[in-house]
Coordinates of C-alpha atoms and ligand atoms in Angstrom, one line a residue:
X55 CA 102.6 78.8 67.9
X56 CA 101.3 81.7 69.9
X57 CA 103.8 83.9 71.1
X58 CA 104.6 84.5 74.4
X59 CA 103.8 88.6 75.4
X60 CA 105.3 89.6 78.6
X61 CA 104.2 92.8 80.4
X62 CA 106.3 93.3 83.3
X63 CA 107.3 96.8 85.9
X64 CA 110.4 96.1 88.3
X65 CA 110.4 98.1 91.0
X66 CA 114.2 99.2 92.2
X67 CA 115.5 99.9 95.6
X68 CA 117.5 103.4 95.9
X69 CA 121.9 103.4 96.3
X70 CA 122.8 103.8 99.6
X71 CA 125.8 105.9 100.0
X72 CA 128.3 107.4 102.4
X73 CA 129.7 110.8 101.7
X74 CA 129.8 114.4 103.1
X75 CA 128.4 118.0 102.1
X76 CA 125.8 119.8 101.4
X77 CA 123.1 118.5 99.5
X78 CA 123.5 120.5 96.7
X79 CA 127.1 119.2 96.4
X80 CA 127.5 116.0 98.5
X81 CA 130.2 114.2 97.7
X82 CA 130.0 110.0 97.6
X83 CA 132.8 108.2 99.1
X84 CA 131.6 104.7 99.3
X85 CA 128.7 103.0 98.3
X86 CA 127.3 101.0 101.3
X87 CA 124.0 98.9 99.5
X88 CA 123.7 98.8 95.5
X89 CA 120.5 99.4 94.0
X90 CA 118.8 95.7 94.5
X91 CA 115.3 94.5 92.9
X92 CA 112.4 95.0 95.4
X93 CA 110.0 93.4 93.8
X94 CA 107.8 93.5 90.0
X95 CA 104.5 93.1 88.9
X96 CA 103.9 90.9 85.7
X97 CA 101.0 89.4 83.1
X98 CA 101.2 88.0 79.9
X99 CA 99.0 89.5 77.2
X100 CA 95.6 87.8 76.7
X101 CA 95.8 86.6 80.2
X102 CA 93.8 87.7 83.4
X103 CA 95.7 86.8 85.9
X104 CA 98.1 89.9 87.6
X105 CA 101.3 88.2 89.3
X106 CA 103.2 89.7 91.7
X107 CA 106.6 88.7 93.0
X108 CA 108.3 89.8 96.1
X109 CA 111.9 89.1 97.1
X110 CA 110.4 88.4 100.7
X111 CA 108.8 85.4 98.9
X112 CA 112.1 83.5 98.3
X113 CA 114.5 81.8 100.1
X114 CA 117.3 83.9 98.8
X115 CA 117.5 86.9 96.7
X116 CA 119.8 85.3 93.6
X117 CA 116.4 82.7 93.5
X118 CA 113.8 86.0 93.7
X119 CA 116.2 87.3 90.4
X120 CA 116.5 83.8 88.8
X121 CA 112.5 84.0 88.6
X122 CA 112.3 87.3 86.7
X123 CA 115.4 85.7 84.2
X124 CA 113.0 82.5 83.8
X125 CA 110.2 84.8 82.8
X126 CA 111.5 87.0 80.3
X127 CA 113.3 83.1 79.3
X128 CA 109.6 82.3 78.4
X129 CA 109.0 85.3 75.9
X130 CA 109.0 86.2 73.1
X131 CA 107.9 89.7 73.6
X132 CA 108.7 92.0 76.9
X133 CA 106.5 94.8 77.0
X134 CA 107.4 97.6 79.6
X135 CA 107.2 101.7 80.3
X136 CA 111.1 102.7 79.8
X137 CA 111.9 99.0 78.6
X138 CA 115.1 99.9 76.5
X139 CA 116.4 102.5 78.9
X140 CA 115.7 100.8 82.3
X141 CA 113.6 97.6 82.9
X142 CA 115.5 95.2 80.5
X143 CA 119.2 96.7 81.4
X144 CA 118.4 96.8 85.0
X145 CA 117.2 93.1 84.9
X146 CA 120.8 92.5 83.1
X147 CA 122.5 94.4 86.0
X148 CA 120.6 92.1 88.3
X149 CA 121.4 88.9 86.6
X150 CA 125.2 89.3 85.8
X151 CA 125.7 90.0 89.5
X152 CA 124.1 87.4 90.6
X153 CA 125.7 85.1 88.3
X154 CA 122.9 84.6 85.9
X155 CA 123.2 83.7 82.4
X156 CA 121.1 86.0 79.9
X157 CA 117.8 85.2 78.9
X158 CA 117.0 83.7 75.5
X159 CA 116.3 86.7 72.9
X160 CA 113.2 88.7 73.1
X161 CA 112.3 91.2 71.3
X162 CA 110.7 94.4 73.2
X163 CA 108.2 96.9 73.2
X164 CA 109.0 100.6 74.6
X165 CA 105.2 102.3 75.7
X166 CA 107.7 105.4 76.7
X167 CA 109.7 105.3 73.7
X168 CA 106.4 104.8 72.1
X169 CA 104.7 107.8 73.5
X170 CA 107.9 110.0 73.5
X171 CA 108.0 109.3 69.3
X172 CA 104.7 109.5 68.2
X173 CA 102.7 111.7 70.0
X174 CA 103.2 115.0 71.8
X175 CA 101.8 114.6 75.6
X176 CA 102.4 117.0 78.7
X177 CA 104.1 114.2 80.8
X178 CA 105.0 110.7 79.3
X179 CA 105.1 109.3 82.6
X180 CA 102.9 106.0 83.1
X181 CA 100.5 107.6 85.6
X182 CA 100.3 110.5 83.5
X183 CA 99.2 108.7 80.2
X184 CA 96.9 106.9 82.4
X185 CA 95.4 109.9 83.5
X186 CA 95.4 111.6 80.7
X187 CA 94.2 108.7 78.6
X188 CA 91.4 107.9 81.4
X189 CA 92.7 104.4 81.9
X190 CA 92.5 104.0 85.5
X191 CA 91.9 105.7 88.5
X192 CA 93.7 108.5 90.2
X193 CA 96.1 107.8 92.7
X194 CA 98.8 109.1 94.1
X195 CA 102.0 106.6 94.5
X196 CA 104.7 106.8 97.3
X197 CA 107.1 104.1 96.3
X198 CA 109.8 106.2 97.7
X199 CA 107.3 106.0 101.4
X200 CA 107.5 102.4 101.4
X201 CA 110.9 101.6 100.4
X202 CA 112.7 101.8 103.5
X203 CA 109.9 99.7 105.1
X204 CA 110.0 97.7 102.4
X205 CA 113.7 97.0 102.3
X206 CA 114.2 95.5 105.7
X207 CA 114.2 92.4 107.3
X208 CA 110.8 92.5 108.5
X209 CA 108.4 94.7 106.8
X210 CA 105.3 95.8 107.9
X211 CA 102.0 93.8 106.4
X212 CA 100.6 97.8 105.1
X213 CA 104.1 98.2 103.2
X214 CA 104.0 94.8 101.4
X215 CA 100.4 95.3 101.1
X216 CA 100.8 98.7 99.4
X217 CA 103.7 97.7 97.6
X218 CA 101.9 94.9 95.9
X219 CA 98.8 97.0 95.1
X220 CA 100.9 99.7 93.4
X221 CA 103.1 97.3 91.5
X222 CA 100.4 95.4 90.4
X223 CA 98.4 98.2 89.4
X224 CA 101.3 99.9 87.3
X225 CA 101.4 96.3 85.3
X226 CA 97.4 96.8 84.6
X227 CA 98.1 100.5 83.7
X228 CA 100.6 99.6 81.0
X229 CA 98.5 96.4 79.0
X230 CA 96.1 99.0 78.7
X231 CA 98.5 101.7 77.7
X232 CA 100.0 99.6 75.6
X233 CA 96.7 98.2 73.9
X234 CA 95.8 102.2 73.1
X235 CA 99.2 103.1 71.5
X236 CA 99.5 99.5 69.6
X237 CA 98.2 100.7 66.4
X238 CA 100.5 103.5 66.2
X239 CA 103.6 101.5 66.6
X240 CA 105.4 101.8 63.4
X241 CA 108.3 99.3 63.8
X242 CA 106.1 96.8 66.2
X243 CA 107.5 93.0 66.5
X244 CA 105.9 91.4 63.7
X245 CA 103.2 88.4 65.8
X246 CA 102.4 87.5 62.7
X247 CA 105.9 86.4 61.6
X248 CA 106.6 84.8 65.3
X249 CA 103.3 82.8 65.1
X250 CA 104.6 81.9 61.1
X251 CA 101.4 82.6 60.1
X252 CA 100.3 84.5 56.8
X253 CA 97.1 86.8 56.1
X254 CA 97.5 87.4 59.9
X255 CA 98.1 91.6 61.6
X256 CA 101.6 92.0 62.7
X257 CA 100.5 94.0 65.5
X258 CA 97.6 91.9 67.2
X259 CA 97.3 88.5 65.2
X260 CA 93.8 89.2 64.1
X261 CA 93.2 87.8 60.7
X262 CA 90.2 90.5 60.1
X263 CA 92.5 92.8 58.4
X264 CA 90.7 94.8 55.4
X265 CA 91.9 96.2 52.1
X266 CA 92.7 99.6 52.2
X267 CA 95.0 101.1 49.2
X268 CA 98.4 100.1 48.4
X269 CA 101.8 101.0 49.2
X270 CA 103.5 102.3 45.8
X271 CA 107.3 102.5 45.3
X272 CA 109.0 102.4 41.7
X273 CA 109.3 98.8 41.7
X274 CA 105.4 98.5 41.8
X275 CA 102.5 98.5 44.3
X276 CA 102.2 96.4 47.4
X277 CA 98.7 95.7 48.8
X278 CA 97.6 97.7 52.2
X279 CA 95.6 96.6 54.6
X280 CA 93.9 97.8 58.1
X281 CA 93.3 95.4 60.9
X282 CA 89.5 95.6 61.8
X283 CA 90.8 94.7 65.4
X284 CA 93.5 97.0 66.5
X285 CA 93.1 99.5 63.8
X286 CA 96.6 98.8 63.0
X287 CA 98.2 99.5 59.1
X288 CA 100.0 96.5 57.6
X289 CA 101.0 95.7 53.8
X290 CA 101.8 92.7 51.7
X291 CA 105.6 92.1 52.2
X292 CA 106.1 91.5 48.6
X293 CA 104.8 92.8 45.6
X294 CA 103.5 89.4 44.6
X295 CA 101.1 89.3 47.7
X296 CA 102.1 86.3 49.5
X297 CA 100.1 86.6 52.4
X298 CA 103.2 87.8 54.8
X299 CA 102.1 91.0 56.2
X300 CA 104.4 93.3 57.6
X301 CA 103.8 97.1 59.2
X302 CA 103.2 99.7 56.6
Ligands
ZN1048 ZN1 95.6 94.2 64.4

């Protein structure tokens, strides 16, 4: 079976809080609105199709949340920029409160974490990498412009229109981040182990992987290979070459 890759960006409301002094030293007395999911942007790898899902479109918001839970439910794989550190724990936030149970285990993919451990860039940021790695155009996003719009009752049709253009576009931004970095990820979710298939690249599935050396330890050698289609390193898992590649 082919496993399910999800790439997914949440976008986050701000805390609104009560309190008094100056900026530099305000003091919060009371929290008046939690942080609350806006909205996100999702695709799963190998497909076209950009989604985009707004809690304007549901009837309530523990529904809008129940959706993004039934998503990462589906895969196998969650790809995002700061996965470990916000996307995934912030969806757990999300569901707990609303009384959702957890998704089924996935298994997820970092592109910050990725970036922030095996290269040295000037800013790790998504828009940054995109720039950087010329990956899409230039533009300059004002999430924080259309929140408060964004967050009421009634939002305007430029807000939600914006919103959706932005979200979606981040989602686009990381596949293609993430398709660049691939072959440098060291400790990737093995695809070939998901799909229980042998002779096949842990990284990308491709079964055009190439001899290249071997991986020697005292015990003996293991075979090497590269992946002709993602450029990616892999070895034989055992010594006795049975056909289960994992990451070298
Ligand atoms: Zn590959």
């Amino acid at each position: 079976m082919k496993p399910k890759i999800l790439l997914y960006d949440i976008e986050v409301s701000r805390d609104i809080v009560a309190g008094y002094g100056p900026t530099y030293e305000f003091k919060v007395v009371k929290t008046i609105q939690h942080q609350q999911l806006m909205c996100f942007a999702y695709k799963w790898l190998g497909d076209k199709k950009v989604s985009y899902v707004s809690r304007h479109d549901f009837p309530t918001y523990k529904k809008f949340v129940q959706f993004l839970a039934y998503l990462q439910n589906e895969a196998d794989i969650v790809i995002a920029h700061n996965a470990n550190r916000f996307d995934n724990k912030m969806a757990n936030r999300f569901f707990l409160k609303e009384g959702i149970p957890p998704p089924s285990p996935y298994k997820s993919i970092d592109t910050l974490q990725v970036a922030r451990s095996k290269f040295k860039f000037q800013s790790n940021s998504l828009r940054a990498l995109s720039d950087f790695l010329e990956l899409g155009e230039k533009e300059k996003i004002t999430y924080a412009d259309l929140e408060d719009d964004f967050m009421t009752d009634e939002p305007s049709r430029k807000t939600l229109r914006l919103m959706k253009k932005y979200t979606q576009m981040d989602v686009v931004l990381l596949e293609r981040i993430y398709l660049k970095l691939r072959p440098f990820i060291s400790n990737h979710p093995n695809v070939a182990d998901l799909a229980q298939s042998d002779h096949m690249c842990p990284k990308c599935q491709s079964y055009d992987v190439e001899k290249r050396g071997f991986i020697r330890t005292r015990s003996g050698q293991r075979q090497r290979y590269q992946c002709r289609g993602c450029s990616g390193w892999s070895s034989e898992a055992t010594k006795k070459g049975n056909g289960r590649l994992v990451n070298a």
